[in-house]
Amino acid sequence: MTQANHEPIRVRASGPTGPEAAYVGQPFTVRCFGGFQLHIPGRRLDWTNVRPRVRALLRFLAVHGGRPVHREVILAALWPELPVRSGIRNLHVGISTLRAFLEPGVRRGASRLVRRDGESYLLALPPTAYCDVRSFDEAITAWRRTAGTGQRGAAVAALREALAQYTGDLLPEEGPAEWIVAERDRYRTLAAESAATLAALELEAERPAAAVMAARRGLEIDGFRDDAWRVLAEAHQRSGDVAAAARVCSAYDQVLRTLGVPGPARAA
C-alpha cells in the first residue's frame, strides 16, 4: 500500500442534526485524480487498521462521483473470485465497516455518507461537496455541448476547467487492479484530448504561448498524440521561436521512429 492509503479522513464529530445539516457550508472534498483524498471537517481518523478491501470499496464508490453503483458491479469489481452469496456477505460487511468508521455511532439505516438505493450503493455527496471526477465530467459535457455551435470561448473555458481537475492518473493507489484500469485509461485519453483540443483553440485565437502550455500538458499526459506535437511546433513557430519549433519537430520525429512510423522530415 502507498502512503496515500493512510491519509486521515476528517468527519464531523458534532453539530446540527438532519440529513444535510452537519455538512452545510463545510469543505467536503473528494479527490480521485493523482491520489485518493477524502476530507470531511471534524474528527481525525486513522485508516491504518481498516482492511485494504474496505479502502478499495470506498475508493470504488468515490470514483463514481456520488452516483449509485449496482451491487453486481461492485461484486464483479472487488470480489470476482467469490460465489455471489459470499460476495454479497462481504459487501454488506464492508458497507457496515465504512459506515461505522466514517460516522461512529450511526444507527442502522441512518448513514448519511454511505447509502443504499435499492440494489445499489453510493457515497452520498452533500450539495456543496467538491468531487474532482464529477467536476471533470461536467466540464467535458460542457465542452461537447459547444461542438458545432461556434462558441469557442465557452469551449476554451470548459477545456481549461477539465484540465484543472485532472491532476494525475485516476486512483494510482489501486495499481493494475482490473476494475480501475479501463476507467483510468478512459480519463487519461479524455484529458489528453482536452489538452490537444485546447491547444488548437488557443492557437486559432492567436495565443501561441497558451497553445504551447496546453500542448505540453497534453504530451505530459500522452506523449504519442500527433495533434499535440503538431500544434506545439506550430505555436513555437508563430511565436517566433524557430529553434524551439525545430527541437519539437526533432523530438516528434524520434517518437515516430520508436513507433516505426516515418517522421515528417522523411515522409514521402
Coordinates of C-alpha atoms in Angstrom, one line a residue:
M1 CA 0.0 0.0 0.0
T2 CA 1.2 3.5 -0.7
Q3 CA 1.3 6.3 1.7
A4 CA -1.8 7.8 0.3
N5 CA -3.8 4.9 1.7
H6 CA -3.1 6.2 5.2
E7 CA -4.4 9.7 4.6
P8 CA -6.6 10.7 7.6
I9 CA -10.2 11.3 6.9
R10 CA -11.9 14.1 8.8
V11 CA -15.5 13.5 9.8
R12 CA -17.8 15.9 11.7
A13 CA -18.0 14.9 15.4
S14 CA -20.9 17.0 16.5
G15 CA -23.2 19.8 15.3
P16 CA -26.7 20.3 13.9
T17 CA -28.8 17.2 13.1
G18 CA -30.6 16.3 9.9
P19 CA -29.6 14.6 6.7
E20 CA -27.5 17.5 5.4
A21 CA -27.3 20.0 8.3
A22 CA -24.0 18.6 9.5
Y23 CA -22.3 19.4 6.2
V24 CA -23.8 22.8 5.2
G25 CA -21.0 25.2 4.5
Q26 CA -18.3 22.6 5.2
P27 CA -15.5 21.8 2.8
F28 CA -16.4 18.2 1.9
T29 CA -13.8 17.2 -0.7
V30 CA -13.3 14.0 -2.7
R31 CA -10.3 13.7 -5.0
C32 CA -9.5 10.6 -7.1
F33 CA -7.1 12.1 -9.7
G34 CA -3.4 11.8 -8.7
G35 CA -4.2 10.1 -5.4
F36 CA -7.2 9.5 -3.3
Q37 CA -8.3 12.1 -0.7
L38 CA -11.5 12.4 1.3
H39 CA -11.8 15.5 3.6
I40 CA -14.8 16.0 5.8
P41 CA -14.4 18.5 8.6
G42 CA -14.3 17.4 12.2
R43 CA -12.9 14.3 13.6
R44 CA -9.5 12.9 12.5
L45 CA -9.4 9.2 11.9
D46 CA -6.6 6.8 11.2
W47 CA -7.0 4.3 8.3
T48 CA -4.2 2.0 9.4
N49 CA -6.4 -0.7 10.8
V50 CA -9.0 -0.6 8.0
R51 CA -8.7 -3.6 5.7
P52 CA -7.4 -3.0 2.2
R53 CA -10.6 -4.3 0.5
V54 CA -12.7 -1.9 2.6
R55 CA -10.5 1.0 1.5
A56 CA -10.9 -0.2 -2.1
L57 CA -14.7 -0.2 -1.6
L58 CA -14.6 3.4 -0.5
R59 CA -12.5 4.4 -3.5
F60 CA -14.7 2.5 -5.8
L61 CA -17.8 4.4 -4.6
A62 CA -15.9 7.7 -4.6
V63 CA -14.7 7.4 -8.2
H64 CA -18.4 7.3 -9.3
G65 CA -18.8 10.9 -8.1
G66 CA -21.9 10.3 -5.9
R67 CA -23.7 8.2 -8.4
P68 CA -25.3 4.9 -7.3
V69 CA -23.5 1.7 -8.3
H70 CA -25.4 -1.6 -8.6
R71 CA -24.2 -4.3 -6.2
E72 CA -23.5 -6.7 -9.1
V73 CA -21.0 -4.1 -10.5
I74 CA -19.3 -3.8 -7.1
L75 CA -19.1 -7.6 -6.6
A76 CA -17.6 -8.1 -10.1
A77 CA -15.0 -5.4 -9.4
L78 CA -14.0 -6.2 -5.8
W79 CA -15.0 -9.8 -5.1
P80 CA -14.9 -11.5 -8.5
E81 CA -13.4 -14.7 -7.1
L82 CA -16.2 -15.4 -4.7
P83 CA -19.6 -17.0 -5.2
V84 CA -22.5 -14.5 -5.3
R85 CA -23.7 -15.2 -1.7
S86 CA -20.2 -14.9 -0.3
G87 CA -19.6 -11.7 -2.3
I88 CA -22.8 -10.1 -1.0
R89 CA -21.9 -11.0 2.5
N90 CA -18.5 -9.4 2.2
L91 CA -20.1 -6.3 0.6
H92 CA -22.5 -6.0 3.5
V93 CA -19.7 -6.2 6.0
G94 CA -17.6 -3.7 4.0
I95 CA -20.5 -1.2 3.8
S96 CA -21.2 -1.6 7.6
T97 CA -17.5 -1.1 8.3
L98 CA -17.4 2.1 6.2
R99 CA -20.5 3.5 7.9
A100 CA -19.2 2.8 11.4
F101 CA -15.8 4.2 10.6
L102 CA -17.0 7.4 8.8
E103 CA -19.9 8.0 11.2
P104 CA -19.2 6.5 14.6
G105 CA -22.4 5.6 16.5
V106 CA -24.7 6.0 13.4
R107 CA -27.8 3.9 13.8
R108 CA -28.5 1.1 11.3
G109 CA -30.1 2.6 8.2
A110 CA -29.3 6.2 9.3
S111 CA -26.0 6.7 7.5
R112 CA -25.7 10.0 5.6
L113 CA -22.5 9.2 3.8
V114 CA -22.7 5.6 2.6
R115 CA -26.3 5.0 1.4
R116 CA -28.2 2.2 -0.2
D117 CA -30.5 2.9 -3.2
G118 CA -32.4 -0.3 -4.0
E119 CA -29.8 -2.8 -5.1
S120 CA -27.2 0.0 -5.4
Y121 CA -24.8 1.8 -3.1
L122 CA -23.3 5.3 -3.2
L123 CA -21.0 7.7 -1.4
A124 CA -23.5 10.5 -0.8
L125 CA -22.1 13.9 -1.6
P126 CA -23.7 17.0 0.0
P127 CA -24.8 19.7 -2.4
T128 CA -21.8 21.9 -1.6
A129 CA -19.3 19.0 -1.9
Y130 CA -16.4 19.1 -4.4
C131 CA -15.5 16.0 -6.3
D132 CA -12.8 16.2 -9.0
V133 CA -14.2 13.4 -11.1
R134 CA -17.6 14.9 -11.1
S135 CA -16.2 18.3 -12.0
F136 CA -14.1 16.9 -14.8
D137 CA -17.1 15.0 -16.2
E138 CA -19.2 18.2 -16.1
A139 CA -16.5 20.2 -17.8
I140 CA -16.2 17.6 -20.6
T141 CA -20.0 17.6 -21.0
A142 CA -20.0 21.4 -21.3
W143 CA -17.2 21.3 -23.9
R144 CA -19.1 18.7 -26.0
R145 CA -22.2 20.9 -25.9
T146 CA -20.3 23.6 -27.8
A147 CA -19.5 21.3 -30.7
G148 CA -20.7 22.9 -33.9
T149 CA -22.0 26.0 -32.2
G150 CA -19.1 28.3 -32.8
Q151 CA -18.9 29.1 -29.1
R152 CA -15.1 28.9 -28.9
G153 CA -14.9 31.0 -25.7
A154 CA -17.2 28.5 -23.9
A155 CA -15.2 25.6 -25.3
V156 CA -11.9 27.1 -24.1
A157 CA -13.3 27.7 -20.6
A158 CA -14.7 24.2 -20.3
L159 CA -11.5 22.6 -21.5
R160 CA -9.4 24.7 -19.1
E161 CA -11.7 23.6 -16.3
A162 CA -11.4 19.9 -17.3
L163 CA -7.6 20.2 -17.2
A164 CA -7.6 22.0 -13.9
Q165 CA -9.4 18.9 -12.4
Y166 CA -7.2 16.3 -14.0
T167 CA -4.1 16.3 -11.7
G168 CA -2.9 12.8 -12.5
D169 CA -3.9 9.2 -13.1
L170 CA -7.2 8.0 -11.6
L171 CA -6.6 6.3 -8.2
P172 CA -3.0 5.3 -8.6
E173 CA -3.3 3.5 -5.3
E174 CA -5.2 0.7 -7.0
G175 CA -2.3 -0.1 -9.3
P176 CA -3.2 -2.5 -12.1
A177 CA -6.5 -3.6 -10.4
E178 CA -8.7 -4.8 -13.2
W179 CA -11.7 -2.7 -12.2
I180 CA -9.8 0.6 -12.4
V181 CA -7.6 0.1 -15.5
A182 CA -10.2 0.8 -18.2
E183 CA -11.6 3.9 -16.4
R184 CA -8.1 5.2 -15.7
D185 CA -7.2 4.8 -19.4
R186 CA -10.5 6.5 -20.4
Y187 CA -9.9 9.5 -18.3
R188 CA -6.3 9.8 -19.4
T189 CA -7.4 9.7 -23.0
L190 CA -10.1 12.3 -22.3
A191 CA -7.6 14.6 -20.6
A192 CA -5.0 14.3 -23.4
E193 CA -7.7 15.0 -26.0
S194 CA -8.9 18.0 -24.0
A195 CA -5.4 19.4 -23.8
A196 CA -4.7 18.9 -27.5
T197 CA -8.1 20.5 -28.4
L198 CA -7.5 23.4 -26.1
A199 CA -4.1 24.0 -27.6
A200 CA -5.6 24.1 -31.1
L201 CA -8.2 26.6 -30.0
E202 CA -5.7 28.8 -28.3
L203 CA -3.6 28.8 -31.5
E204 CA -6.6 29.7 -33.5
A205 CA -7.2 32.6 -31.2
E206 CA -3.6 33.8 -31.7
R207 CA -2.5 32.9 -28.2
P208 CA 0.6 30.9 -29.0
A209 CA 2.0 30.9 -25.5
A210 CA -1.2 29.5 -24.2
A211 CA -1.2 27.0 -27.0
V212 CA 2.3 25.9 -26.0
M213 CA 1.2 25.3 -22.4
A214 CA -1.8 23.3 -23.4
A215 CA 0.0 21.2 -25.9
R216 CA 2.8 20.4 -23.5
R217 CA 0.2 19.4 -20.9
G218 CA -1.3 17.1 -23.4
L219 CA 2.0 15.5 -24.1
E220 CA 2.7 15.1 -20.4
I221 CA -0.5 13.0 -20.3
D222 CA 0.0 11.2 -23.5
G223 CA 3.3 11.6 -25.4
F224 CA 2.1 10.0 -28.5
R225 CA -0.6 12.4 -29.6
D226 CA 0.1 13.7 -33.1
D227 CA -2.2 16.7 -32.8
A228 CA -0.5 17.9 -29.7
W229 CA 3.0 17.6 -31.2
R230 CA 1.9 19.4 -34.4
V231 CA 0.2 22.3 -32.5
L232 CA 3.2 22.6 -30.2
A233 CA 5.6 23.0 -33.2
E234 CA 3.3 25.5 -34.9
A235 CA 2.8 27.5 -31.8
H236 CA 6.5 27.9 -31.3
Q237 CA 6.9 28.8 -35.0
R238 CA 4.2 31.5 -34.8
S239 CA 5.7 33.0 -31.6
G240 CA 9.0 33.4 -33.5
D241 CA 10.9 30.8 -31.6
V242 CA 12.2 28.9 -34.6
A243 CA 14.8 26.9 -32.5
A244 CA 12.1 25.6 -30.1
A245 CA 10.0 24.6 -33.1
A246 CA 12.9 22.7 -34.6
R247 CA 13.5 20.9 -31.3
V248 CA 9.9 19.9 -31.1
C249 CA 10.0 18.5 -34.6
S250 CA 13.1 16.6 -33.8
A251 CA 11.5 15.1 -30.6
Y252 CA 8.3 14.3 -32.5
D253 CA 10.4 12.6 -35.2
Q254 CA 12.1 10.5 -32.6
V255 CA 8.7 9.5 -31.1
L256 CA 7.6 8.4 -34.6
R257 CA 10.8 6.4 -35.0
T258 CA 10.1 4.4 -31.8
L259 CA 6.7 3.5 -33.3
G260 CA 8.2 2.5 -36.7
V261 CA 6.5 5.4 -38.5
P262 CA 8.3 7.6 -40.9
G263 CA 8.9 11.1 -39.4
P264 CA 7.7 14.3 -41.1
A265 CA 11.1 15.1 -42.4
R266 CA 11.4 11.6 -44.1
A267 CA 7.8 11.0 -45.2
A268 CA 7.4 10.7 -48.9

